[in-house]
PDB file of C-alpha atoms in Angstrom:
ATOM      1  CA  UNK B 122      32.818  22.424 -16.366  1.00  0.00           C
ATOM      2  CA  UNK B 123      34.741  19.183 -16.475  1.00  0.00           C
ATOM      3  CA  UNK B 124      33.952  18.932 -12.551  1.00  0.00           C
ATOM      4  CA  UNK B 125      30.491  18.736 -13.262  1.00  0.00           C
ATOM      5  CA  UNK B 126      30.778  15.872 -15.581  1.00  0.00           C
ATOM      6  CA  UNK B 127      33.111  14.147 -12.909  1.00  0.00           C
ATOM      7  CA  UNK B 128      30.839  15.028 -10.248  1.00  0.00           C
ATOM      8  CA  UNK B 129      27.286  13.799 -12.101  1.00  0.00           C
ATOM      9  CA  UNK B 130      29.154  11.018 -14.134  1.00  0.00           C
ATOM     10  CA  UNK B 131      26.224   8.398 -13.509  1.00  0.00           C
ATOM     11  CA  UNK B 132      27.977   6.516 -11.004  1.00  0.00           C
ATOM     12  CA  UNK B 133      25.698   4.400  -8.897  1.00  0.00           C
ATOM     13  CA  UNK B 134      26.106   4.413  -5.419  1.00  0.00           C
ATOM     14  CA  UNK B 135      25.781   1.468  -3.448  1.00  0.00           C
ATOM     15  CA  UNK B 136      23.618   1.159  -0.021  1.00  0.00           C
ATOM     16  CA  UNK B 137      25.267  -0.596   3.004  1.00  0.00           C
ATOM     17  CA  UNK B 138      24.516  -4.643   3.778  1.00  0.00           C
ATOM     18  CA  UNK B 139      22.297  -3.781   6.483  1.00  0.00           C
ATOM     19  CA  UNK B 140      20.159  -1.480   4.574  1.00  0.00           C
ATOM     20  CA  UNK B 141      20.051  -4.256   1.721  1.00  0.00           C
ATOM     21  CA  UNK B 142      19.140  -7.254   4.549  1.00  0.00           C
ATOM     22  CA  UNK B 143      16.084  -5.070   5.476  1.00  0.00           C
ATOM     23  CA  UNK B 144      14.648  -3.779   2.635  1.00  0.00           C
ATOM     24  CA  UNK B 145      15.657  -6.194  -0.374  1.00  0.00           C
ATOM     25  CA  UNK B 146      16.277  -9.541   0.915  1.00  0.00           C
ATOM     26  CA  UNK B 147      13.337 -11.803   1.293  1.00  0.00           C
ATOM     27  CA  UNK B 148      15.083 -13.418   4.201  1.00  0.00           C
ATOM     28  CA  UNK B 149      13.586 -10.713   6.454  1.00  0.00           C
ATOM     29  CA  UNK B 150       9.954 -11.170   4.454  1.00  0.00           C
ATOM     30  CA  UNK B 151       8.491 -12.212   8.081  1.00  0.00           C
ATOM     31  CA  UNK B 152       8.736  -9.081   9.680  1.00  0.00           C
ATOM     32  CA  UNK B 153       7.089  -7.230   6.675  1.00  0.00           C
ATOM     33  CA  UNK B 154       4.579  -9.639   6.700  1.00  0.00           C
ATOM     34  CA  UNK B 155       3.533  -8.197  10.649  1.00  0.00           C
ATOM     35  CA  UNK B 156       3.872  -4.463   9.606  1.00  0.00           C
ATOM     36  CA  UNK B 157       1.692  -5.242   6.038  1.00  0.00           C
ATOM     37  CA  UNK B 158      -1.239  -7.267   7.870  1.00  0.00           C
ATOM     38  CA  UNK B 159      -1.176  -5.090  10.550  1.00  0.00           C
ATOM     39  CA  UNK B 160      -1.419  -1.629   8.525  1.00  0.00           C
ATOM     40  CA  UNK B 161      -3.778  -3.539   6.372  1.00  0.00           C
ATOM     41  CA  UNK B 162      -5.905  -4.139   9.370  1.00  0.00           C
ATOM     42  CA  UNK B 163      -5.440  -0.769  10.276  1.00  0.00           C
ATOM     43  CA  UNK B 164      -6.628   0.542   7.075  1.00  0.00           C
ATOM     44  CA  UNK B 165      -9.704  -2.048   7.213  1.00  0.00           C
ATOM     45  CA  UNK B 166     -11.008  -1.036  10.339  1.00  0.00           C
ATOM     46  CA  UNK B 167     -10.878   2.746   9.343  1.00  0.00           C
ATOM     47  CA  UNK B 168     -13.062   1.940   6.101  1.00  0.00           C
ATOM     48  CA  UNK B 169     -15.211  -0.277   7.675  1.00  0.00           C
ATOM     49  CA  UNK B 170     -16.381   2.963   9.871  1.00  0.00           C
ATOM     50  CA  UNK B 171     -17.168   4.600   7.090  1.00  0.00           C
ATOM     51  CA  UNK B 172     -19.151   1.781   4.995  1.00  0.00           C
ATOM     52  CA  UNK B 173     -20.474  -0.091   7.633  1.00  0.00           C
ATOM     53  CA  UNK B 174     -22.583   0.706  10.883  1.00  0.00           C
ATOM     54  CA  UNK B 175     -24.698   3.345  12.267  1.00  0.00           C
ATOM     55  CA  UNK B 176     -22.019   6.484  11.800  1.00  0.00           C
ATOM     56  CA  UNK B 177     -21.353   5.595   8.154  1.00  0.00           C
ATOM     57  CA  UNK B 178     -20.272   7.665   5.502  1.00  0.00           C
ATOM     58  CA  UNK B 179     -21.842   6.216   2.478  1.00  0.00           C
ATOM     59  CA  UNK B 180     -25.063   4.080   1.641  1.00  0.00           C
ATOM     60  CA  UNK B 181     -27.337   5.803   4.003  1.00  0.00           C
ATOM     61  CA  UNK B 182     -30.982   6.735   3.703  1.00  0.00           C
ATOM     62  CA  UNK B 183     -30.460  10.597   1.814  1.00  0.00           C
ATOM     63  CA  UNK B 184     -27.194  12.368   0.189  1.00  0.00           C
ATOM     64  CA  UNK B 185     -24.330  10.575   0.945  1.00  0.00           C
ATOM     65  CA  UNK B 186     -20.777  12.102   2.311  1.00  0.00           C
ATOM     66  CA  UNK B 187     -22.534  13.861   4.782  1.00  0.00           C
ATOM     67  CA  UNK B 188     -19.637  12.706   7.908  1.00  0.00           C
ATOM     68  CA  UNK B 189     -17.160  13.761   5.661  1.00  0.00           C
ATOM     69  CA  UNK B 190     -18.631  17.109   5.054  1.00  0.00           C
ATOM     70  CA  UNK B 191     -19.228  17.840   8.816  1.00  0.00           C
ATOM     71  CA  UNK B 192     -15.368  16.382   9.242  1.00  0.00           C
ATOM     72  CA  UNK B 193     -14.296  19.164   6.169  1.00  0.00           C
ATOM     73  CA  UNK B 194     -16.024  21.954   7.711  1.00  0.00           C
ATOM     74  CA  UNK B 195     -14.973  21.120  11.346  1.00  0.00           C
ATOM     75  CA  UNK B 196     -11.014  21.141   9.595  1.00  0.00           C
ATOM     76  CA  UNK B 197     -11.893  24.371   7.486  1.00  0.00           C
ATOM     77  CA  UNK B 198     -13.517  25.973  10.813  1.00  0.00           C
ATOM     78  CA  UNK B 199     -11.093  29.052  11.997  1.00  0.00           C
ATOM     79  CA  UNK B 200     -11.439  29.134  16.280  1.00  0.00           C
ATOM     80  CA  UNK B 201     -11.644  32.866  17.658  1.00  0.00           C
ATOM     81  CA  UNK B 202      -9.546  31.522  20.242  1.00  0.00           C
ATOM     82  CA  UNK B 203      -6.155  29.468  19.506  1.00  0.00           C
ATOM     83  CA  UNK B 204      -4.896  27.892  16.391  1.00  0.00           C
ATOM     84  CA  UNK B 205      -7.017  26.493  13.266  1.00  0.00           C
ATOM     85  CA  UNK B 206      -6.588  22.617  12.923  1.00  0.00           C
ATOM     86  CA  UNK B 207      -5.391  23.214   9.383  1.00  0.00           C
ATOM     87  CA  UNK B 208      -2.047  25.675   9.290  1.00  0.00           C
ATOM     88  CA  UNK B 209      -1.778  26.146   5.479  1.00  0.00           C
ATOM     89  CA  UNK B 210      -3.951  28.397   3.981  1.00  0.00           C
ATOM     90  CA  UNK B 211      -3.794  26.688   0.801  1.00  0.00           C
ATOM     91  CA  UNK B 212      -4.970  23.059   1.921  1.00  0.00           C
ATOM     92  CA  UNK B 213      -7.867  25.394   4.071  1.00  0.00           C
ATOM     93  CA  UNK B 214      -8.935  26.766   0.767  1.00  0.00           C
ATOM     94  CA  UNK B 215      -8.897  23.316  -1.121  1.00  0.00           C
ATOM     95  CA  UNK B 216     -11.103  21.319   1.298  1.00  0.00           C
ATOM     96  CA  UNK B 217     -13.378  24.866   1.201  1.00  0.00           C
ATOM     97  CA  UNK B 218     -13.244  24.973  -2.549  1.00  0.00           C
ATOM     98  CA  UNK B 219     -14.175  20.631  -2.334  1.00  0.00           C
ATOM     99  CA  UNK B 220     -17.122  21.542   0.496  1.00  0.00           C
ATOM    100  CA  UNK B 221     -18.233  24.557  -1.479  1.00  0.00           C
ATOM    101  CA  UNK B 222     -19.027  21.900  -4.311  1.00  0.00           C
ATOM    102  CA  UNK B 223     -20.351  19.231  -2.966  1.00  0.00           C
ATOM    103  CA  UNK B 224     -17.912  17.146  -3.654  1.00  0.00           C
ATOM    104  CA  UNK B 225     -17.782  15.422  -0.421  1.00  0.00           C
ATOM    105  CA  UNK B 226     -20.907  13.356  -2.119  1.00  0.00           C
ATOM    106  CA  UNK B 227     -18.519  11.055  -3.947  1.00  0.00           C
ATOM    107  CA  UNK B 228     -15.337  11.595  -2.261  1.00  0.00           C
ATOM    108  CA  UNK B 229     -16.720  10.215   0.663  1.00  0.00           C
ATOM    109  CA  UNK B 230     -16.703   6.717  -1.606  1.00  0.00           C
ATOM    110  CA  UNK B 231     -13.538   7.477  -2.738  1.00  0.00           C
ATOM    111  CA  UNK B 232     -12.267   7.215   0.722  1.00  0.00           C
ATOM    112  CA  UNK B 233     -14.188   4.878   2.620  1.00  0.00           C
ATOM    113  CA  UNK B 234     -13.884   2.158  -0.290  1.00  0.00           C
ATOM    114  CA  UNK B 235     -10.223   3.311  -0.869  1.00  0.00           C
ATOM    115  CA  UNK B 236      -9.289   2.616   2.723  1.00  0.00           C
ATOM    116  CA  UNK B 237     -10.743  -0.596   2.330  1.00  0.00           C
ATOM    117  CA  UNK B 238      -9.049  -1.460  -1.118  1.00  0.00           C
ATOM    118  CA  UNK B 239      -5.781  -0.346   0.893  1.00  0.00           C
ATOM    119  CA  UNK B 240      -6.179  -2.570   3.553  1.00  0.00           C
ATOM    120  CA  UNK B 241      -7.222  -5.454   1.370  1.00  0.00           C
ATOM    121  CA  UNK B 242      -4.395  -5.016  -0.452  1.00  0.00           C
ATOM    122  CA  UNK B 243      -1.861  -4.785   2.131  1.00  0.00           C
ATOM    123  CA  UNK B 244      -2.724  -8.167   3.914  1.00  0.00           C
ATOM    124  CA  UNK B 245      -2.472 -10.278   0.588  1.00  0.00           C
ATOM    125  CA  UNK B 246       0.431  -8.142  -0.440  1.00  0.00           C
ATOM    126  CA  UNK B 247      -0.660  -7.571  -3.934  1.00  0.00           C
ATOM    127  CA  UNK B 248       0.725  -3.955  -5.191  1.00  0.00           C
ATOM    128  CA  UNK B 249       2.017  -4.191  -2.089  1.00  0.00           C
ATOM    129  CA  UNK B 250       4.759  -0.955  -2.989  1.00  0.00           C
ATOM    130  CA  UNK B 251       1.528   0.924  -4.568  1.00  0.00           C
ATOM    131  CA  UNK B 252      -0.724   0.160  -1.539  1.00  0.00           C
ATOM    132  CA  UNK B 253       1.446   1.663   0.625  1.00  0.00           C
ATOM    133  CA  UNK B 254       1.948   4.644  -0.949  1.00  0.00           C
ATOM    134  CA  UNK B 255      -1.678   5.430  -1.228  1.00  0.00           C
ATOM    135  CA  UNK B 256      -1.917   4.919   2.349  1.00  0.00           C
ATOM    136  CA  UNK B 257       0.584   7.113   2.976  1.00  0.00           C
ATOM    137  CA  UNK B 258      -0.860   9.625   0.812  1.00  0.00           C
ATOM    138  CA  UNK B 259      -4.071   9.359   2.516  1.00  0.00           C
ATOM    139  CA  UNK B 260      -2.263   9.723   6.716  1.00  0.00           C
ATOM    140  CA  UNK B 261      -0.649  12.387   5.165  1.00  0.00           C
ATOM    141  CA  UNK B 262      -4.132  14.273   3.879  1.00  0.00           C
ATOM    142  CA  UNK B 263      -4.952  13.701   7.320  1.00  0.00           C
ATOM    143  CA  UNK B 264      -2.463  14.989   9.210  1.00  0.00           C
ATOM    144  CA  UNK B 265      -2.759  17.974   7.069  1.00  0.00           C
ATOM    145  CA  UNK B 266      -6.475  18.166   8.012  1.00  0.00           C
ATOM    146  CA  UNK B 267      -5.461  18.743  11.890  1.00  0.00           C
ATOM    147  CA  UNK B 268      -6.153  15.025  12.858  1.00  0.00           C
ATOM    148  CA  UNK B 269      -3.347  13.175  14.602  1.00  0.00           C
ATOM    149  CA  UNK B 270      -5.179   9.719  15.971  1.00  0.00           C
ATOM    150  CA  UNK B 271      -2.981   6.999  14.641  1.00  0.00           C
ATOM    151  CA  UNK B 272      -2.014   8.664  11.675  1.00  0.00           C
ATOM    152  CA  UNK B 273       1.241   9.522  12.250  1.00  0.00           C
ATOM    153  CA  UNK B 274       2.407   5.806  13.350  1.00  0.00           C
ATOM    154  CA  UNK B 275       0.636   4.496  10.289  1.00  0.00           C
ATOM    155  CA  UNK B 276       2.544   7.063   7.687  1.00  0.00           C
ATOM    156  CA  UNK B 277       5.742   5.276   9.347  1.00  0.00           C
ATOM    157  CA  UNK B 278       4.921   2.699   8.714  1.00  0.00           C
ATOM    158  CA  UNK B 279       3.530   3.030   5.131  1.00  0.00           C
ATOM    159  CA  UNK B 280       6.568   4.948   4.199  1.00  0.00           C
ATOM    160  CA  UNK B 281       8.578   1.872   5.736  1.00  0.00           C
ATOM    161  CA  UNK B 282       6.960  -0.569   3.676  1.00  0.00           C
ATOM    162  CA  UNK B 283       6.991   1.317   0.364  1.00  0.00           C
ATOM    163  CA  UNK B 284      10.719   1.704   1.159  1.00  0.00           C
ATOM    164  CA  UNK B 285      10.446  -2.103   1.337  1.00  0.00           C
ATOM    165  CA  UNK B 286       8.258  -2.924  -1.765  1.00  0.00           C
ATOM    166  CA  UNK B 287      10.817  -5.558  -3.395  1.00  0.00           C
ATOM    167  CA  UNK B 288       9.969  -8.114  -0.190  1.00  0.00           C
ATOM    168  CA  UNK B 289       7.264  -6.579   1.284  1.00  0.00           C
ATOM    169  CA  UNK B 290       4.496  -8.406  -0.426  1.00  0.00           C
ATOM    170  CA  UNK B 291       6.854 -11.791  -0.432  1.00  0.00           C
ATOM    171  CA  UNK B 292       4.940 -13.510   1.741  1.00  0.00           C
ATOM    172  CA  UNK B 293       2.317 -12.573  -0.155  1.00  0.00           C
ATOM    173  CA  UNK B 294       0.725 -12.325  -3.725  1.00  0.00           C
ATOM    174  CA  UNK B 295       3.566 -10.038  -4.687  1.00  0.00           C
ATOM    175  CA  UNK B 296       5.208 -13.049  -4.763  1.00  0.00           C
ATOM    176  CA  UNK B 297       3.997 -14.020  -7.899  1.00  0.00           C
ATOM    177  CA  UNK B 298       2.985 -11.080  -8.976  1.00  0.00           C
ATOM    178  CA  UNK B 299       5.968  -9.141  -9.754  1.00  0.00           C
ATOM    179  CA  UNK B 300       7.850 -12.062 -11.438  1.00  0.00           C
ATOM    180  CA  UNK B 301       4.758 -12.119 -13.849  1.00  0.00           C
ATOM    181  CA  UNK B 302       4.205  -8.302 -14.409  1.00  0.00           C
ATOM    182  CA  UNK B 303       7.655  -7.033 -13.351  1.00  0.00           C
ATOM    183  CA  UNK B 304       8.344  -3.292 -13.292  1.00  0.00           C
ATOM    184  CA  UNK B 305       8.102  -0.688 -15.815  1.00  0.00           C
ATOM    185  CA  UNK B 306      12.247  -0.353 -16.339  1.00  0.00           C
ATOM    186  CA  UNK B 307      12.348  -4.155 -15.573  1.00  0.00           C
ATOM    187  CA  UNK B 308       9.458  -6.023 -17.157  1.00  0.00           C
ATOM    188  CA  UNK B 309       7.942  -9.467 -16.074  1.00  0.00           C
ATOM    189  CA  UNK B 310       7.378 -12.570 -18.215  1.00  0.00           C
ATOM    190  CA  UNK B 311       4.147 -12.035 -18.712  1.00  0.00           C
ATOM    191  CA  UNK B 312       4.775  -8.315 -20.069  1.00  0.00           C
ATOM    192  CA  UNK B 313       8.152  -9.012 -21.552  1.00  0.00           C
ATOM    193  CA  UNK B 314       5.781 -11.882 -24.041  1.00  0.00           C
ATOM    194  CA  UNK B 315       3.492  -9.497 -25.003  1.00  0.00           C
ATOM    195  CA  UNK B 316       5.672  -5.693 -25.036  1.00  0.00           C
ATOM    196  CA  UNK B 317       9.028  -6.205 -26.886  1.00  0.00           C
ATOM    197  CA  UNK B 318      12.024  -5.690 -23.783  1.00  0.00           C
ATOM    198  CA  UNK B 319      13.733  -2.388 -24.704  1.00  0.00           C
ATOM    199  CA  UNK B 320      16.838  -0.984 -22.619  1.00  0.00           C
ATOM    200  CA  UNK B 321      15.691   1.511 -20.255  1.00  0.00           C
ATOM    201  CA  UNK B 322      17.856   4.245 -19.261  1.00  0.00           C
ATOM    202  CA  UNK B 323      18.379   2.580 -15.918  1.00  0.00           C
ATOM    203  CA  UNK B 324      19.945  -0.223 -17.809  1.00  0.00           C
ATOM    204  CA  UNK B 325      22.528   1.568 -19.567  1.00  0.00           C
ATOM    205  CA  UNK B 326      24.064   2.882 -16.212  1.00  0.00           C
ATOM    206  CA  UNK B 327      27.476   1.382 -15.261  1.00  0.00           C
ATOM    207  CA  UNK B 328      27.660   1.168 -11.795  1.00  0.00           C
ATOM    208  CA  UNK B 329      31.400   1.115 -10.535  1.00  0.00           C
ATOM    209  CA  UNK B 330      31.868  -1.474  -7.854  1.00  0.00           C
ATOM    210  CA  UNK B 331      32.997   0.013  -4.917  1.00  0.00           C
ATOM    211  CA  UNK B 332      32.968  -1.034  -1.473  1.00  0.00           C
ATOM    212  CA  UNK B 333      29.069  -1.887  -0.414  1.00  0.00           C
TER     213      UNK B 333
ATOM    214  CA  UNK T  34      -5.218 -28.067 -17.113  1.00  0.00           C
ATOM    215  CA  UNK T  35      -3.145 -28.941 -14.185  1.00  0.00           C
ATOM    216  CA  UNK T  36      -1.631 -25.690 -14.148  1.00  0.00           C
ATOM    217  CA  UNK T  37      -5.075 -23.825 -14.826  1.00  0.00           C
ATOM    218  CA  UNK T  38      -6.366 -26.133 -11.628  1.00  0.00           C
ATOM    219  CA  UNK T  39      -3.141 -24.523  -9.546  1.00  0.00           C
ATOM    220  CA  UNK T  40      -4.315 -20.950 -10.953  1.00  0.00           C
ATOM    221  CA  UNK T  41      -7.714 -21.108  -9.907  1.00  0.00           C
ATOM    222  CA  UNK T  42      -6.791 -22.258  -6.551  1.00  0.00           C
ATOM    223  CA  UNK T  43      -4.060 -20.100  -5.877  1.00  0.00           C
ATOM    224  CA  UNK T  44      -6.473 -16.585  -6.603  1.00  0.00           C
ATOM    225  CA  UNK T  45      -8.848 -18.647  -4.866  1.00  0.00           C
ATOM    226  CA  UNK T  46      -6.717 -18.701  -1.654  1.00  0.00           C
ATOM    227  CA  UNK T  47      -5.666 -15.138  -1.715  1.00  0.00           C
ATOM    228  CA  UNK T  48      -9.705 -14.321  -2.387  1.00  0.00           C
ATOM    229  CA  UNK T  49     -10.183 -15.996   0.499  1.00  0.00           C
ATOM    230  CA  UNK T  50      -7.915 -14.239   2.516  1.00  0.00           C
ATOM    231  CA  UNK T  51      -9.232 -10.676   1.139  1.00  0.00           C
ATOM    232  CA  UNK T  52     -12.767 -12.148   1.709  1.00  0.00           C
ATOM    233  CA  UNK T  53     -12.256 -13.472   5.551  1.00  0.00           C
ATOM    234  CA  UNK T  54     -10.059 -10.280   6.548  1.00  0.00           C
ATOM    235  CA  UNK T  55     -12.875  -7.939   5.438  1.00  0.00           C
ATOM    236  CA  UNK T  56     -15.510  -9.875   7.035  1.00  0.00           C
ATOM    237  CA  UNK T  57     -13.482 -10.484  10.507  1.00  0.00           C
ATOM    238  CA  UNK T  58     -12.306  -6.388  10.453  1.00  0.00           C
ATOM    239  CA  UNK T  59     -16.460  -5.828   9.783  1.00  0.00           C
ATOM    240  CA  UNK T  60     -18.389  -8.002  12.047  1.00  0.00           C
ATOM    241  CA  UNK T  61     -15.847  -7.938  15.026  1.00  0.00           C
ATOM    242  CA  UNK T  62     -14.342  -4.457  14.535  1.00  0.00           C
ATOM    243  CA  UNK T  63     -11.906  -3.117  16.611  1.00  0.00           C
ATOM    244  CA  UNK T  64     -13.163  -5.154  20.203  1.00  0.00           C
ATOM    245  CA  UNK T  65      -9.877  -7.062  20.143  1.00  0.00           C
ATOM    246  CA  UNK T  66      -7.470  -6.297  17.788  1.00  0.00           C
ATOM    247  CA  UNK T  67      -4.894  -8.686  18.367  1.00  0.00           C
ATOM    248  CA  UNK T  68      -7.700 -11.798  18.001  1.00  0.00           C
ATOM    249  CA  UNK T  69      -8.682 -10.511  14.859  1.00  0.00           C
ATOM    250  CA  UNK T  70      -5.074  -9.702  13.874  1.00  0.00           C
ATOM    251  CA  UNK T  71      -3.936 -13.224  14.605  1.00  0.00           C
ATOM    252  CA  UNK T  72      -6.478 -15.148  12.438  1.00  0.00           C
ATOM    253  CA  UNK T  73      -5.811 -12.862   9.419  1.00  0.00           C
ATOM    254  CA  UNK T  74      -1.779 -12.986   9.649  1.00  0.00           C
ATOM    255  CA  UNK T  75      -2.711 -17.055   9.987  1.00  0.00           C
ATOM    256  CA  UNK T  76      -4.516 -16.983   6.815  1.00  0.00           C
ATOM    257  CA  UNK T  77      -2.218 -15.189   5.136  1.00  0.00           C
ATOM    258  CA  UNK T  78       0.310 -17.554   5.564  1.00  0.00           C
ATOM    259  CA  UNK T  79      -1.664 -20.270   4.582  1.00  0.00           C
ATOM    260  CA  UNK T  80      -2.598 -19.368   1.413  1.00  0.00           C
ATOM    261  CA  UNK T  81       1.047 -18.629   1.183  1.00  0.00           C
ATOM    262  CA  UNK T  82       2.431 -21.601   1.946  1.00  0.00           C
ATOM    263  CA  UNK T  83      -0.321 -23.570  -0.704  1.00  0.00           C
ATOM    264  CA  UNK T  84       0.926 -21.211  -3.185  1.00  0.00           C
ATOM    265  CA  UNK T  85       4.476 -21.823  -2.839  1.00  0.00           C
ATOM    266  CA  UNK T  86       4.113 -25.566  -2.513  1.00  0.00           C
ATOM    267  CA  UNK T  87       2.095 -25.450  -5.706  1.00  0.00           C
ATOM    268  CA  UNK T  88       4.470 -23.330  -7.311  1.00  0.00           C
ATOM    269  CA  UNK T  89       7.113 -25.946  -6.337  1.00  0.00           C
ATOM    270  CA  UNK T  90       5.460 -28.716  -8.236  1.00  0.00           C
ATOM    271  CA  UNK T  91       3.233 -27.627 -10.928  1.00  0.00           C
ATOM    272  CA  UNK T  92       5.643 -24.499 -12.261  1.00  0.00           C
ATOM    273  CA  UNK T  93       9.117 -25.367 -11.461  1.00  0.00           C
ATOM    274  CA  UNK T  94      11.302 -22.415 -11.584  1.00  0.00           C
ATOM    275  CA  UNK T  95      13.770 -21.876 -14.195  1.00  0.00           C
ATOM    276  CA  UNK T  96      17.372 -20.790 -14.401  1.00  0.00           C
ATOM    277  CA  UNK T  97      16.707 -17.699 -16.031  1.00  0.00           C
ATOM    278  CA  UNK T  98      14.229 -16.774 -13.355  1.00  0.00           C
ATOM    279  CA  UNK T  99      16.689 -16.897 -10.310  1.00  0.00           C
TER     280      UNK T  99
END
């Protein structure tokens, strides 16, 4: 077994320069400042659909979450003809199970202010890293729903920026934001005054210094 | 107080921003994206710029913190 321990010895790997340039140095901040605002945009306009205008999903005159149920059973519908939009049985039977419930009552808040939280939170760049993972999460409940539409440029983009979470949100609140809360293995001065600093596990790694 | 004056304005900004790229995304929509992108990314960098000159002078970064 000693090649186990030699082969899992905690040895931290290192990523190449350019890899570091684009996703932890603030000096290319700018560009993630275009692909946050304009997700965040994105994500805007899609909520404001669904809480605003004539075709809304929530605040109108009787039960709410009606679009979203017709948009549920439309995904859940099987064609006798060609494919279903969904193509796992087991997503088919959750949005039946959600339908079935009436859940789509509140959900449809969930979403429509959630896309809006999203987008508000990508173009200050606050949570920037948590933003764009609920994004993601969201293109990717889509996609799995049978709707393509822009969906699969914005998970690329969501997946890109939460790749890029340290200097995503520079040019943004994120910029003061971290420093003050920090992270949960590396906490910020506002945490570290108030929760005693104690060595994560992430700390006691010794990374050997090998060519970057 | 001078640094509870920098506070307040700072949230203020980025409130701002939140504020004006809801409203701009609602009332305009999607007619032309890029004018309502441009306005928003502008905004953004305003407040931005405000906060980091205000950082500058009112809370001067220590050693530690680089």
């Amino acid at each position: 077994m000693a090649f186990m321990s030699k082969s899992f010895n905690k040895q931290e790997l290192h990523d190449p320069g350019l890899i570091r340039l684009i996703f932890s140095n603030t000096y290319l901040a700018p560009l993630w400042l275009l692909a946050r605002v304009y997700l965040g945009y994105q994500w805007i306009l899609a909520g404001s659909h669904k809480v605003w205008g004539a075709d809304r999903w929530v605040a109108v005159d009787g039960p709410d979450g009606l679009g979203l149920k017709a948009y549920w059973e439309r995904a859940t519908a099987i064609p006798e003809k060609g494919a279903p939009p969904i193509k796992y049985d087991w997503y088919r039977d959750f949005l039946t199970y959600m339908t079935d419930n009436s859940w789509y009552h509140w959900f449809s808040w969930v979403i429509a202010l959630g896309e809006v939280t999203v987008g508000v939170l990508l173009i200050v760049g606050a949570f920037t890293g948590l933003a764009a993972l609920a994004g993601a999460t969201m293109n990717f409940n889509f996609m799995l729903a049978g709707s393509a539409s822009t969906n699969p440029v914005l998970f690329i983009l969501a997946v890109l920026v939460l790749m890029g979470w340290k200097v995503a949100g520079w040019i943004g609140v994120d910029r003061w934001l971290l420093p003050a809360l920090g992270t949960p293995w590396e906490p910020g001065r506002i945490v570290s005054a108030v929760v005693p600093h104690q060595e994560g596990p992430s700390q006691r790694l010794t990374p050997r210094h090998g060519p970057a | 107080m001078t640094k509870l004056v920098a506070l307040i304005l700072g949230v203020s900004a980025w409130a701002g921003v939140a504020v004006l790229a809801v409203l701009i995304t609602f009332n305009v929509g999607d007619k032309n994206q890029i004018l309502m992108f441009l306005p928003i990314l502008a905004a953004v960098i305003l407040a931005w710029a405000v906060g980091e000159i205000v950082t500058e002078r009112v809370f001067p970064q220590r050693e530690e913190d680089m």
